[in-house]
Coordinates of C-alpha atoms in Angstrom, one line a residue:
X20 CA 17.1 -31.5 31.8
X21 CA 19.8 -30.9 29.1
X22 CA 18.7 -28.9 26.1
X23 CA 19.8 -31.7 23.8
X24 CA 17.2 -34.0 25.3
X25 CA 14.5 -32.1 23.5
X26 CA 14.4 -33.6 20.0
X27 CA 10.7 -34.2 19.3
X28 CA 7.7 -32.0 20.0
X29 CA 4.0 -32.0 19.3
X30 CA 3.1 -29.1 17.0
X31 CA 0.2 -27.6 15.1
X32 CA 1.0 -28.4 11.5
X33 CA -0.6 -27.1 8.3
X34 CA 0.0 -30.0 6.0
X35 CA -1.4 -27.9 3.1
X36 CA -3.9 -25.1 2.8
X37 CA -7.1 -25.8 4.8
X38 CA -5.6 -28.9 6.5
X39 CA -4.4 -28.5 10.0
X40 CA -3.6 -31.2 12.6
X41 CA -1.6 -31.8 15.8
X42 CA 1.3 -34.2 15.3
X43 CA 4.9 -34.7 16.2
X44 CA 7.8 -32.9 14.5
X45 CA 11.6 -32.9 14.9
X46 CA 13.3 -30.0 16.6
X47 CA 16.7 -28.6 15.5
X48 CA 19.6 -29.6 17.8
X49 CA 19.9 -26.8 20.4
X50 CA 23.0 -24.7 20.3
X51 CA 25.1 -23.9 23.4
X52 CA 23.3 -20.5 23.8
X53 CA 19.8 -22.1 23.6
X54 CA 16.8 -21.9 25.8
X55 CA 14.1 -24.4 25.5
X56 CA 10.6 -23.5 26.5
X57 CA 7.4 -25.4 26.9
X58 CA 4.2 -23.8 25.5
X59 CA 1.2 -23.4 27.9
X60 CA -1.0 -21.2 25.6
X61 CA -0.8 -20.1 21.9
X62 CA -3.1 -18.4 19.5
X63 CA -4.4 -18.1 16.0
X64 CA -3.5 -14.8 14.3
X65 CA -6.6 -13.8 12.4
X66 CA -4.3 -12.0 9.9
X67 CA -1.1 -13.8 9.3
X68 CA -2.1 -17.4 10.3
X69 CA -5.4 -17.3 8.4
X70 CA -3.6 -15.9 5.4
X71 CA -1.3 -19.0 5.6
X72 CA -4.2 -21.3 6.2
X73 CA -5.8 -20.1 3.0
X74 CA -2.6 -20.6 1.0
X75 CA -2.0 -16.9 0.4
X76 CA 1.5 -16.6 1.7
X77 CA 4.2 -16.0 -0.9
X78 CA 6.2 -19.2 -1.6
X79 CA 9.5 -17.5 -0.8
X80 CA 8.2 -16.9 2.7
X81 CA 7.0 -20.4 3.6
X82 CA 6.0 -23.8 2.2
X83 CA 4.0 -26.8 3.4
X84 CA 4.0 -28.6 5.7
X85 CA 4.6 -25.8 8.2
X86 CA 4.2 -24.8 11.8
X87 CA 2.2 -21.5 12.0
X88 CA 1.9 -19.0 14.8
X89 CA 4.0 -16.6 16.8
X90 CA 1.8 -15.8 19.9
X91 CA 2.9 -18.2 22.6
X92 CA 3.6 -18.2 26.4
X93 CA 5.0 -20.9 28.6
X94 CA 7.9 -21.9 30.8
X95 CA 11.6 -22.3 30.4
X96 CA 12.5 -26.0 30.8
X97 CA 16.2 -26.0 29.9
X98 CA 19.1 -23.6 29.3
X99 CA 22.3 -24.1 27.4
X100 CA 25.8 -23.8 28.9
X101 CA 26.3 -20.5 27.0
X102 CA 22.8 -19.0 27.3
X103 CA 22.8 -15.4 28.3
X104 CA 21.7 -15.9 31.9
X105 CA 18.7 -13.6 31.7
X106 CA 16.3 -16.5 32.3
X107 CA 16.3 -19.6 34.5
X108 CA 14.5 -22.9 34.4
X109 CA 10.9 -22.4 35.7
X110 CA 10.5 -18.8 34.5
X111 CA 7.3 -18.0 32.8
X112 CA 8.0 -16.4 29.5
X113 CA 6.7 -15.0 26.2
X114 CA 8.2 -17.5 23.8
X115 CA 7.1 -16.4 20.3
X116 CA 8.9 -16.9 17.1
X117 CA 11.1 -19.9 16.0
X118 CA 12.3 -19.8 12.5
X119 CA 13.7 -23.4 12.1
X120 CA 12.5 -26.9 12.7
X121 CA 14.3 -30.0 11.4
X122 CA 11.7 -31.6 9.2
X123 CA 9.0 -29.0 8.5
X124 CA 8.9 -25.3 7.5
X125 CA 8.9 -23.1 10.6
X126 CA 7.0 -20.2 9.0
X127 CA 6.9 -18.1 12.2
X128 CA 7.0 -21.2 14.3
X129 CA 4.9 -20.5 17.4
X130 CA 2.7 -23.5 17.3
X131 CA 5.0 -26.2 18.9
X132 CA 4.8 -27.6 22.4
X133 CA 8.5 -27.2 22.8
X134 CA 10.5 -24.4 21.2
X135 CA 14.2 -24.1 20.8
X136 CA 15.3 -20.4 21.0
X137 CA 18.9 -19.9 20.1
X138 CA 21.1 -17.8 17.7
X139 CA 20.2 -20.2 14.9
X140 CA 16.4 -20.4 15.2
X141 CA 15.4 -16.8 16.2
X142 CA 16.2 -13.2 15.8
X143 CA 17.6 -12.3 19.3
X144 CA 17.9 -8.6 18.5
X145 CA 14.1 -8.2 19.0
X146 CA 12.3 -11.5 19.5
X147 CA 14.1 -12.9 22.5
X148 CA 12.1 -14.5 25.3
X149 CA 10.9 -12.1 28.1
X150 CA 9.9 -13.1 31.6
X151 CA 6.2 -12.6 32.4
X152 CA 5.4 -10.5 35.6
X153 CA 3.9 -12.5 38.4
X154 CA 0.5 -10.7 38.1
X155 CA 0.2 -11.2 34.3
X156 CA -1.5 -14.5 33.3
X157 CA -0.2 -16.8 30.6
X158 CA -3.3 -16.0 28.5
X159 CA -2.6 -12.3 28.7
X160 CA 1.1 -12.9 27.8
X161 CA -0.1 -14.6 24.6
X162 CA -2.2 -11.6 23.9
X163 CA 0.7 -9.3 24.5
X164 CA 2.5 -10.1 21.3
X165 CA 0.4 -8.2 18.7
X166 CA 0.3 -5.1 20.9
X167 CA 4.1 -5.2 20.5
X168 CA 3.6 -5.0 16.7
X169 CA 1.2 -2.1 17.2
X170 CA 3.6 -0.3 19.6
X171 CA 6.4 -0.4 17.0
X172 CA 3.9 1.2 14.5
X173 CA 2.7 3.9 16.9
X174 CA 6.4 4.8 17.6
X175 CA 6.7 5.7 13.9
X176 CA 4.2 8.5 14.4
X177 CA 5.0 12.0 15.8
X178 CA 1.8 12.6 17.7
X179 CA 0.9 15.9 19.2
X180 CA -1.6 16.1 22.1
X181 CA -5.0 17.1 20.9
X182 CA -4.7 15.6 17.5
X183 CA -7.3 13.3 15.9
X184 CA -6.1 9.8 15.0
X185 CA -8.2 7.3 13.0
X186 CA -7.5 3.6 13.6
X187 CA -8.9 1.5 10.8
X188 CA -9.6 -2.1 11.8
X189 CA -10.6 -3.4 15.3
X190 CA -8.8 -6.7 15.4
X191 CA -6.1 -7.3 18.0
X192 CA -3.6 -5.0 16.3
X193 CA -6.1 -2.2 15.9
X194 CA -7.5 -2.5 19.4
X195 CA -3.9 -2.5 20.7
X196 CA -3.0 0.6 18.7
X197 CA -6.0 2.4 20.3
X198 CA -5.0 1.4 23.8
X199 CA -1.3 2.4 23.2
X200 CA -2.3 5.7 21.7
X201 CA -4.5 6.4 24.7
X202 CA -1.7 5.5 27.2
X203 CA 0.9 7.6 25.4
X204 CA -1.3 10.5 24.2
X205 CA -4.3 10.7 26.5
X206 CA -5.5 14.0 25.0
X207 CA -5.9 12.7 21.5
X208 CA -9.2 12.0 19.9
X209 CA -9.5 8.4 18.7
X210 CA -11.9 7.4 16.0
X211 CA -12.2 3.7 15.1
X212 CA -13.4 2.6 11.6
X213 CA -14.5 -1.0 11.5
X214 CA -16.8 -2.8 9.1
X215 CA -17.9 -5.6 11.5
X216 CA -20.5 -4.6 14.1
X217 CA -19.2 -7.2 16.6
X218 CA -15.8 -5.6 16.5
X219 CA -17.2 -2.1 16.6
X220 CA -18.7 -3.0 20.0
X221 CA -15.3 -4.0 21.2
X222 CA -13.6 -0.9 19.9
X223 CA -16.2 1.3 21.7
X224 CA -14.4 0.5 25.0
X225 CA -11.2 2.0 23.7
X226 CA -12.1 4.8 21.1
X227 CA -14.0 8.0 21.4
X228 CA -16.1 7.2 18.4
X229 CA -16.7 4.0 16.4
X230 CA -18.0 4.1 12.8
X231 CA -18.6 1.9 9.9
X232 CA -16.6 2.5 6.7
X233 CA -19.6 3.8 4.7
X234 CA -20.1 6.7 7.2
X235 CA -16.4 7.2 8.1
X236 CA -15.6 10.2 5.9
X237 CA -18.7 12.1 7.0
X238 CA -18.2 11.2 10.7
X239 CA -14.5 12.2 10.7
X240 CA -15.4 15.6 9.3
X241 CA -18.1 16.0 11.9
X242 CA -15.9 15.1 14.9
X243 CA -13.0 17.4 13.6
X244 CA -15.0 20.4 12.6
X245 CA -14.2 19.7 8.9
X246 CA -10.4 19.5 9.4
X247 CA -10.2 15.7 9.1
X248 CA -7.7 13.4 10.8
X249 CA -4.1 14.3 11.6
X250 CA -3.0 10.6 11.6
X251 CA -4.4 7.3 10.4
X252 CA -3.2 3.9 11.6
X253 CA -4.4 1.2 9.1
X254 CA -4.8 -2.2 10.8
X255 CA -7.5 -3.9 8.8
X256 CA -5.4 -6.1 6.6
X257 CA -7.9 -5.4 3.8
X258 CA -5.9 -4.5 0.6
X259 CA -8.7 -2.4 -0.7
X260 CA -8.5 0.0 2.3
X261 CA -5.0 1.8 2.0
X262 CA -5.9 3.2 -1.5
X263 CA -8.8 5.3 -0.2
X264 CA -7.3 6.6 3.1
X265 CA -6.7 10.1 1.6
X266 CA -10.4 10.6 2.2
X267 CA -9.8 10.6 6.0
X268 CA -6.9 12.9 6.4
X269 CA -6.5 16.7 6.4
X270 CA -5.1 18.8 3.6
X271 CA -1.7 20.0 4.7
X272 CA 2.0 20.3 3.7
X273 CA 1.6 23.1 1.2
X274 CA 4.4 24.9 2.9
X275 CA 7.5 23.2 4.2
X276 CA 6.7 24.3 7.7
X277 CA 3.2 22.9 7.5
X278 CA 3.1 19.5 9.2
X279 CA 1.5 16.9 6.8
X280 CA -1.0 14.2 7.7
X281 CA 0.6 10.8 8.4
X282 CA -0.8 7.4 7.3
X283 CA 0.8 4.3 8.8
X284 CA 0.1 0.9 7.3
X285 CA 0.1 -1.8 9.9
X286 CA -2.0 -4.5 8.2
X287 CA -0.9 -7.8 6.7
X288 CA -2.3 -7.7 3.2
X289 CA -2.9 -10.9 1.3
X290 CA -3.2 -9.2 -2.1
X291 CA -1.8 -6.2 -4.0
X292 CA -2.5 -2.8 -2.6
X293 CA -3.9 -0.4 -5.3
X294 CA -3.8 3.3 -4.6
X295 CA -6.6 5.6 -5.7
X296 CA -6.2 8.2 -8.6
X297 CA -3.1 10.3 -8.1
X298 CA -4.9 13.7 -8.1
X299 CA -6.9 12.5 -5.0
X300 CA -3.6 11.9 -3.2
X301 CA -1.1 14.6 -4.1
X302 CA -3.2 17.5 -2.7
X303 CA -3.0 15.9 0.7
X304 CA 0.9 16.0 0.8
X305 CA 0.7 13.2 3.4
X306 CA 3.5 11.0 4.8
X307 CA 3.0 7.2 4.3
X308 CA 5.0 4.7 6.3
X309 CA 4.7 1.0 7.2
X310 CA 6.0 -1.5 9.7
X311 CA 5.7 -5.1 10.7
X312 CA 6.9 -7.4 13.5
X313 CA 8.2 -5.7 16.7
X314 CA 11.2 -3.9 18.0
X315 CA 13.5 -4.5 21.0
X316 CA 11.9 -3.5 24.3
X317 CA 8.3 -3.8 23.0
X318 CA 7.6 -7.0 24.9
X319 CA 8.9 -5.6 28.2
X320 CA 6.8 -2.4 27.7
X321 CA 3.5 -4.1 26.9
X322 CA 4.0 -6.6 29.8
X323 CA 4.8 -3.7 32.2
X324 CA 1.6 -1.9 31.1
X325 CA -0.4 -5.1 31.6
X326 CA 1.2 -5.5 35.1
X327 CA 0.3 -1.9 35.9
X328 CA -3.3 -2.3 34.7
X329 CA -2.9 0.3 31.9
X330 CA -3.3 -2.2 29.1
X331 CA -6.7 -3.9 29.5
X332 CA -7.7 -7.2 28.0
X333 CA -10.8 -7.7 30.0
X334 CA -13.1 -6.4 27.2
X335 CA -11.6 -8.8 24.6
X336 CA -13.8 -11.8 23.8
X337 CA -11.3 -14.6 23.8
X338 CA -12.2 -18.3 23.1
X339 CA -10.0 -21.0 24.6
X340 CA -9.8 -24.3 22.7
X341 CA -7.9 -27.5 23.6
X342 CA -4.9 -27.7 21.3
X343 CA -6.1 -31.2 20.3
X344 CA -8.9 -29.5 18.4
X345 CA -6.6 -27.2 16.4
X346 CA -7.9 -28.4 13.1
X347 CA -11.5 -27.7 14.0
X348 CA -10.5 -24.3 15.5
X349 CA -8.9 -23.1 12.2
X350 CA -11.9 -24.3 10.2
X351 CA -14.2 -22.4 12.6
X352 CA -12.2 -19.3 12.4
X353 CA -12.2 -19.5 8.6
X354 CA -16.0 -19.9 8.6
X355 CA -16.8 -17.1 11.2
X356 CA -14.2 -14.6 10.1
X357 CA -14.4 -11.3 11.9
X358 CA -17.2 -12.6 14.1
X359 CA -14.5 -14.4 16.1
X360 CA -12.1 -12.0 17.8
X361 CA -9.4 -14.4 19.2
X362 CA -8.8 -18.1 19.7
X363 CA -6.3 -19.3 22.2
X364 CA -5.0 -22.9 22.4
X365 CA -4.6 -24.6 25.8
X366 CA -1.7 -27.0 25.5
X367 CA -2.7 -28.8 28.7
X368 CA -5.9 -30.0 27.2

């Protein structure tokens, strides 16, 4: 079918904070370089999407009504005359972000049944669609997106084998960071810090040690012989956490040749981050970086690791809901919080 035949789509729409329903929206007219994809599965991001659900996004980023989401997998159903030729109709693909719809705000735009991906609606420098390997399921391809975000963050670190790395937060980004660090740096010691006991049980499959925040400083000292962590990857999304991370890292950097500790912020924080008193930070001489989204090549790498059996989703407790119950699913996620790890939507139901 011609791309231009796709004008209307069902979509998950947040009409206003705390009100979500499935209804029709209008798509932008596809450009000549467009692909159009049909969604088979999508997901709720417990960070970004729930922040949007609660009305906590900044108004310059999005407004209501809007289509949330960015974790989607499906199939190419049409290709424009000037599409790049990488994909063909029938290919299973990671779809992901769409930044424009005709009559609603796109936000990150993953929650529509049909998605127009062209040079107007998406950033093709890093968020282009990628073909899914035959032995990777649609559900795993949905789960592959947030690992891409974690991979970009891990690439900001200069990790040496044998170092101790603390990952704070055991949601999808944190668990992904643990797996990626283990794949790339198998000799590192991984310590997970997570407040929720349910998520600590999940992290136990991927980290050497899992601890609650109240015991983290003492535990890190124990597992490092008093040295403390070389690196911290902060994935909790809790704005109160970054300001106290100096407690977890080693003292270093007194000489220019002395490699300092590195803290990387990977969370999506709904409120202002407040750093602890200066004198508690400056003696650590640490490097602090941050990143969001993903980089070119990340989708291909995560899918390849899934295909090779290196990136394991079998320990992740995923709930699959029919997309027709998207409103109930968002309310359920809001009520249960961290006790729900991941909700996927089945668009065939």
